[in-house]
PDB file of C-alpha atoms and ligand atoms in Angstrom:
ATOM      1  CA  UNK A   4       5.588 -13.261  23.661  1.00  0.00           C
ATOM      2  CA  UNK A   5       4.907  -9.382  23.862  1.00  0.00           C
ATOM      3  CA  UNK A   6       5.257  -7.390  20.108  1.00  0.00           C
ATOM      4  CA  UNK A   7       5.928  -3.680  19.753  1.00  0.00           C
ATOM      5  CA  UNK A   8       5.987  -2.193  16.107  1.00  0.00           C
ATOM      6  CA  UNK A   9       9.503  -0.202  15.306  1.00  0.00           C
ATOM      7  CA  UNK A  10       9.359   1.999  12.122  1.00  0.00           C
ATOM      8  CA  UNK A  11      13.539   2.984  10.981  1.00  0.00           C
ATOM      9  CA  UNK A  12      12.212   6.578   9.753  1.00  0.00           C
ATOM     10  CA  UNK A  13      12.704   8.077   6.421  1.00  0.00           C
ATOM     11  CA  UNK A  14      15.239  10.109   8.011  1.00  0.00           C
ATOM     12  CA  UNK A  15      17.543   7.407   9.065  1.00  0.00           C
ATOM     13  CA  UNK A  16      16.922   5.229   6.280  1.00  0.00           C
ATOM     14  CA  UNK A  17      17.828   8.084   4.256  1.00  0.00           C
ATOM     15  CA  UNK A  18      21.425   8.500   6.138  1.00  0.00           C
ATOM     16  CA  UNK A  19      22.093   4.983   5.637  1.00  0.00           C
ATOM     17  CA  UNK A  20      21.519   4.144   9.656  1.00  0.00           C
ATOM     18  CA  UNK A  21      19.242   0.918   8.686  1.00  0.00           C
ATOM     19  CA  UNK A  22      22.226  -1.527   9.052  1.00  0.00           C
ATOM     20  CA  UNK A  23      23.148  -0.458  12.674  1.00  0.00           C
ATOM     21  CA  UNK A  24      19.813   0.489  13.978  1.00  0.00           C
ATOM     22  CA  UNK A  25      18.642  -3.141  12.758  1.00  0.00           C
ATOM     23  CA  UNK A  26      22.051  -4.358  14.418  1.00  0.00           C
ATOM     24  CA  UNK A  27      21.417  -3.138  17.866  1.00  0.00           C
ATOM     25  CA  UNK A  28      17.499  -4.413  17.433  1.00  0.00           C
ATOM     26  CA  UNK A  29      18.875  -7.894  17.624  1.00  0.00           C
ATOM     27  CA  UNK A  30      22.222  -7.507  19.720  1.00  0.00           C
ATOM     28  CA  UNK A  31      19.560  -6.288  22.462  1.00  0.00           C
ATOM     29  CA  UNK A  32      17.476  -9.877  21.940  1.00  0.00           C
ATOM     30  CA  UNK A  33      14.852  -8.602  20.114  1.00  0.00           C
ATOM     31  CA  UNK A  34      13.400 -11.417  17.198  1.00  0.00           C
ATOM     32  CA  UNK A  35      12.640  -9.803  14.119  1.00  0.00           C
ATOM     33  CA  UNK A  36       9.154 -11.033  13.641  1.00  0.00           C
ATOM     34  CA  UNK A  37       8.059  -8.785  10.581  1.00  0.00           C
ATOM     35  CA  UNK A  38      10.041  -6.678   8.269  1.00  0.00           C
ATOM     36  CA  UNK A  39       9.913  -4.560   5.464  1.00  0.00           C
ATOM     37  CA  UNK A  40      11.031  -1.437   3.558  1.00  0.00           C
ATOM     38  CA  UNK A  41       7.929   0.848   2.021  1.00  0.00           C
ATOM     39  CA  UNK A  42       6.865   4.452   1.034  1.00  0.00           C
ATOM     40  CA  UNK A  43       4.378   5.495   3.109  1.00  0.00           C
ATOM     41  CA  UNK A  44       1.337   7.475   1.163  1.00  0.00           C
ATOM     42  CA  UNK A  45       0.661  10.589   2.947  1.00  0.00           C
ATOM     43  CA  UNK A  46      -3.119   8.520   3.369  1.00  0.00           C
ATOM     44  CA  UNK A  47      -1.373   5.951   5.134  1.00  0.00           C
ATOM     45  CA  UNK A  48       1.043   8.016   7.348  1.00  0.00           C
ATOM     46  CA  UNK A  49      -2.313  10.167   8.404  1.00  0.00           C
ATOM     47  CA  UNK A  50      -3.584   6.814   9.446  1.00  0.00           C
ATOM     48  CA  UNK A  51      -1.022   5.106  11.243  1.00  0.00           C
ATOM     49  CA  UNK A  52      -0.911   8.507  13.452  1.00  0.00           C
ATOM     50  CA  UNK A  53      -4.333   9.395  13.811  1.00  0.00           C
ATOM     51  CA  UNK A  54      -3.986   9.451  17.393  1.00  0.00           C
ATOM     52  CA  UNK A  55      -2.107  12.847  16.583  1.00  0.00           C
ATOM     53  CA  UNK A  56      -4.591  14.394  14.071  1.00  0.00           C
ATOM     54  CA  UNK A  57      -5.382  17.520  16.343  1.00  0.00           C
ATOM     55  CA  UNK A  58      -1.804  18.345  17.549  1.00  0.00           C
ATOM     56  CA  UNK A  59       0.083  21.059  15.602  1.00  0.00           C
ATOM     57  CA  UNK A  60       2.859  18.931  14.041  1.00  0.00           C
ATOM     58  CA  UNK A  61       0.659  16.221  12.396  1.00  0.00           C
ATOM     59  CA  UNK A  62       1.322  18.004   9.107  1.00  0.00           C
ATOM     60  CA  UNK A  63       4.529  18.142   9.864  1.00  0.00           C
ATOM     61  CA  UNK A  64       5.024  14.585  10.502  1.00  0.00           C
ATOM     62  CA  UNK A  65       2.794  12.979   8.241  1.00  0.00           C
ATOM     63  CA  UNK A  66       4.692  15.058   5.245  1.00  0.00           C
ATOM     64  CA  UNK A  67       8.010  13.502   6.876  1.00  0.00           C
ATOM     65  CA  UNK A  68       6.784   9.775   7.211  1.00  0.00           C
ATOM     66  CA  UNK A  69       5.876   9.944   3.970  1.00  0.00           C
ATOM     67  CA  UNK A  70       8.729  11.752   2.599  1.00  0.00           C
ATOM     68  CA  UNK A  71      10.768   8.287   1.642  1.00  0.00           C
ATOM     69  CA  UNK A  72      11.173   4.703   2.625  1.00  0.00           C
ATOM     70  CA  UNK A  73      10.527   3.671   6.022  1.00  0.00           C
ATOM     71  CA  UNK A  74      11.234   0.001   7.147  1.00  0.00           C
ATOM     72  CA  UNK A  75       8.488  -0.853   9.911  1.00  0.00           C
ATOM     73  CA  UNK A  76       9.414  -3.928  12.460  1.00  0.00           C
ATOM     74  CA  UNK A  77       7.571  -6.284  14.150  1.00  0.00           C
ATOM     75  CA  UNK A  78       9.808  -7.024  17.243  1.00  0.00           C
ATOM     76  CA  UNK A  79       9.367  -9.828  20.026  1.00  0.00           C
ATOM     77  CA  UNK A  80      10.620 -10.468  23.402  1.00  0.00           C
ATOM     78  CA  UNK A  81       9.695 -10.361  26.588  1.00  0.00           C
ATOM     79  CA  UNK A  82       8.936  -6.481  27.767  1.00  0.00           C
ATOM     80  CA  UNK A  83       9.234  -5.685  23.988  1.00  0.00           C
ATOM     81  CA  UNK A  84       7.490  -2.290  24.631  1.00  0.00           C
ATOM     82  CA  UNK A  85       9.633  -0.885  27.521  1.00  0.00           C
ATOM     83  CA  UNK A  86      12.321  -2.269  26.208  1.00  0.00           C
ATOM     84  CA  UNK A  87      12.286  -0.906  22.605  1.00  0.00           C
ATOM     85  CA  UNK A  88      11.543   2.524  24.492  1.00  0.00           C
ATOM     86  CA  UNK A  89      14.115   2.412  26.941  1.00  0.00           C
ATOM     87  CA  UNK A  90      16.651   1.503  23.674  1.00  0.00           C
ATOM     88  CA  UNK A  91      15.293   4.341  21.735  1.00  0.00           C
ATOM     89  CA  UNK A  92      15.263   6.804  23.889  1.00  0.00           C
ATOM     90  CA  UNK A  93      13.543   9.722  24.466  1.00  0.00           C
ATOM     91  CA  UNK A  94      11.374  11.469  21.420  1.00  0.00           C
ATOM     92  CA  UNK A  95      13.387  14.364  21.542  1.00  0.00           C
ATOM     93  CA  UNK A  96      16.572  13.566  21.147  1.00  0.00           C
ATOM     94  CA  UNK A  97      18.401  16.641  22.930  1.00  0.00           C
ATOM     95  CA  UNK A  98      16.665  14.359  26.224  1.00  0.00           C
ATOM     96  CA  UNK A  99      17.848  11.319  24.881  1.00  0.00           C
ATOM     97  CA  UNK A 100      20.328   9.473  27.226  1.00  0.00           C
ATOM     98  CA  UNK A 101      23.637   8.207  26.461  1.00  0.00           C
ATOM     99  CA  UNK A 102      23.721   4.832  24.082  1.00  0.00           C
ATOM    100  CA  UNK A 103      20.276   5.221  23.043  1.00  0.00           C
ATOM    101  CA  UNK A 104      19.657   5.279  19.139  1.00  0.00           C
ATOM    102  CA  UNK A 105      18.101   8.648  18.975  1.00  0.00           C
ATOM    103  CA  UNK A 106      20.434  10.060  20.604  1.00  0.00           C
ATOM    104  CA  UNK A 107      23.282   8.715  18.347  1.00  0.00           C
ATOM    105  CA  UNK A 108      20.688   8.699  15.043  1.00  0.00           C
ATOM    106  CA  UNK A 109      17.886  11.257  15.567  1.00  0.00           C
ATOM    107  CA  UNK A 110      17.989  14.880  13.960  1.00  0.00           C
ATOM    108  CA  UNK A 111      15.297  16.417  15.704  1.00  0.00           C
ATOM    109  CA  UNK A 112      12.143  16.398  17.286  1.00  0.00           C
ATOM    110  CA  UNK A 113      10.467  15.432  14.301  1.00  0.00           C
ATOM    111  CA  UNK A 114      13.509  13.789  12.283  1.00  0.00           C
ATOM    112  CA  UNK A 115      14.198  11.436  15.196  1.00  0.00           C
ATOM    113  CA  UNK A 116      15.168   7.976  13.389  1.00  0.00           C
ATOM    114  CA  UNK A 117      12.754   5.758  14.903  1.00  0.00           C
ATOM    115  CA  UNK A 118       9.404   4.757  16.171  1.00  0.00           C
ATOM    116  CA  UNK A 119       8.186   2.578  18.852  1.00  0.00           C
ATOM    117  CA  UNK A 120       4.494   1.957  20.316  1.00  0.00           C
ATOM    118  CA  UNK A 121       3.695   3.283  23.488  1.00  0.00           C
ATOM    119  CA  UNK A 122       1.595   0.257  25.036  1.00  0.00           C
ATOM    120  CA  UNK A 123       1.028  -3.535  24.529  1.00  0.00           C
ATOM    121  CA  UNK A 124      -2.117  -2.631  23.103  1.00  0.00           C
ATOM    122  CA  UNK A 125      -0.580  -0.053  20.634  1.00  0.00           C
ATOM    123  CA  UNK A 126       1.920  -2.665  19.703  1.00  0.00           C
ATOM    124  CA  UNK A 127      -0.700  -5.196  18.818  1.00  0.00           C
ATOM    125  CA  UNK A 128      -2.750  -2.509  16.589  1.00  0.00           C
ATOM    126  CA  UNK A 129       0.144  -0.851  14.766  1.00  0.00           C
ATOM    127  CA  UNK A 130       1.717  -4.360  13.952  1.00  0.00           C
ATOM    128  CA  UNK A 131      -1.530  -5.455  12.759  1.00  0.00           C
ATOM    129  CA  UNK A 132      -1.630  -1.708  10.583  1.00  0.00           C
ATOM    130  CA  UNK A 133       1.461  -2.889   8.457  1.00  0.00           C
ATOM    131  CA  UNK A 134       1.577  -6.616   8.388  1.00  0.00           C
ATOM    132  CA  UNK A 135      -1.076  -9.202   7.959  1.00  0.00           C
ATOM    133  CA  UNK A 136      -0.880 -12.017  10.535  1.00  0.00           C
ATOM    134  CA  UNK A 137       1.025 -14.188   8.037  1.00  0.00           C
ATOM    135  CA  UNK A 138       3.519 -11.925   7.690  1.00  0.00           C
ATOM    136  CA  UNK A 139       4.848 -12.193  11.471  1.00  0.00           C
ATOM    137  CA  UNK A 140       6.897 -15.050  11.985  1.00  0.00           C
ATOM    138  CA  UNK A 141       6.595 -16.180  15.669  1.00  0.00           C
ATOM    139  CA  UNK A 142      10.003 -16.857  17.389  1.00  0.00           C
ATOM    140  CA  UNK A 143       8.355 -19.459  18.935  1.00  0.00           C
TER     141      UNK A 143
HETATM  142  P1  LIG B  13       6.862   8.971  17.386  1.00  0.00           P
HETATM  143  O1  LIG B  13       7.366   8.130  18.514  1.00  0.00           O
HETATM  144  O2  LIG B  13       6.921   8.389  16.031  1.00  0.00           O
HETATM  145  O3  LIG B  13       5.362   9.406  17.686  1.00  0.00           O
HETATM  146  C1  LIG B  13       4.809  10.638  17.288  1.00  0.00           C
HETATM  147  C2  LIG B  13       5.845  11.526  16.663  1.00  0.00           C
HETATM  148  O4  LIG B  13       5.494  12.872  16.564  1.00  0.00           O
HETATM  149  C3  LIG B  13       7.088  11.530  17.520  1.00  0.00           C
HETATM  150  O5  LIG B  13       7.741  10.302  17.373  1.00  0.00           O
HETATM  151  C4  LIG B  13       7.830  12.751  17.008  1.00  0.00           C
HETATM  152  O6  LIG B  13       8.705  12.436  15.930  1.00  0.00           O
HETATM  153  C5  LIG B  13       6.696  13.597  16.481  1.00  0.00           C
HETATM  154  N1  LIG B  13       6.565  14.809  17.261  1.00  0.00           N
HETATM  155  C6  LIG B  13       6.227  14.909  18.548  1.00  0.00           C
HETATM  156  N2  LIG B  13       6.206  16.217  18.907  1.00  0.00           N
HETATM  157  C7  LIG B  13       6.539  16.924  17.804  1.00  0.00           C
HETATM  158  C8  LIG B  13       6.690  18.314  17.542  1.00  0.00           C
HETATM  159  N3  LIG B  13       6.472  19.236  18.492  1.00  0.00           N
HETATM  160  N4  LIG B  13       7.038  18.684  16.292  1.00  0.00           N
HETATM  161  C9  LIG B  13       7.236  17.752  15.321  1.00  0.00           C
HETATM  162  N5  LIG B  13       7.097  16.408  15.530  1.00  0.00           N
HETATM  163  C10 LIG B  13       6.763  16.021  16.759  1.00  0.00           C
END
């Protein structure tokens, strides 16, 4: 079964949007594999989006990831990467469509509720960055 990793932002976890962001997760069919709430060290947030280490706003957004708690998800389902993407949204969420949760949650650009790997390969590296295999509970 295919697993993306979701992160509920500090942002929305901050605004009190855990409950229905959570909610739609599993009202679309995803399983909860993995779950927790943490504060990201600004060590750790540099990390997880090292990908992004030369781009202008990777101060910005490491400062914000690590600002308060964040509650990284291990989802599962079929298509769990398009699928959590097509859910979420666009990253900005003045392009976000209609229904989507950044588009109902998301602030801004950079305050934008959620997070959700870009590839089955990304999933399967930034599960593995917050949970240890016996932390993800299998569906199946
Ligand atoms: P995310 O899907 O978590 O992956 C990288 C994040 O960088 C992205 O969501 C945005 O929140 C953030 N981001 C992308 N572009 C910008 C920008 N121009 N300014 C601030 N943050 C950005």
């Amino acid at each position: 079964m295919e697993r993306t990793l979701a992160i509920i932002k500090p942002d929305a976890v901050a605004n009190q949007h855990s409950g229905a962001i959570i909610a739609r997760i599993e009202k679309a069919g995803f399983h909860i594999a993995a779950m927790k709430l943490v504060r990201l060290t600004l060590a750790e947030a540099e990390g997880f989006y090292a990908v992004h280490a030369e781009r202008p706003f990777f101060g910005e957004l490491t400062e914000f990831m690590s600002s308060g708690a964040c509650i990284p998800l291990v989802l599962e389902k079929e298509n769990a990467v398009a699928d959590w993407r097509t859910l979420i949204g666009a990253t900005n969420p003045a392009d976000a469509a209609e229904g989507t949760i950044r588009k109902d949650y998301a602030e801004s650009l950079g305050r934008n509720a959620v997070h959700g790997s870009d590839s089955v390969e990304n999933g399967i590296k930034e599960a593995n960055y917050f949970f240890a295999e016996h932390e993800i509970v299998a569906n199946r």
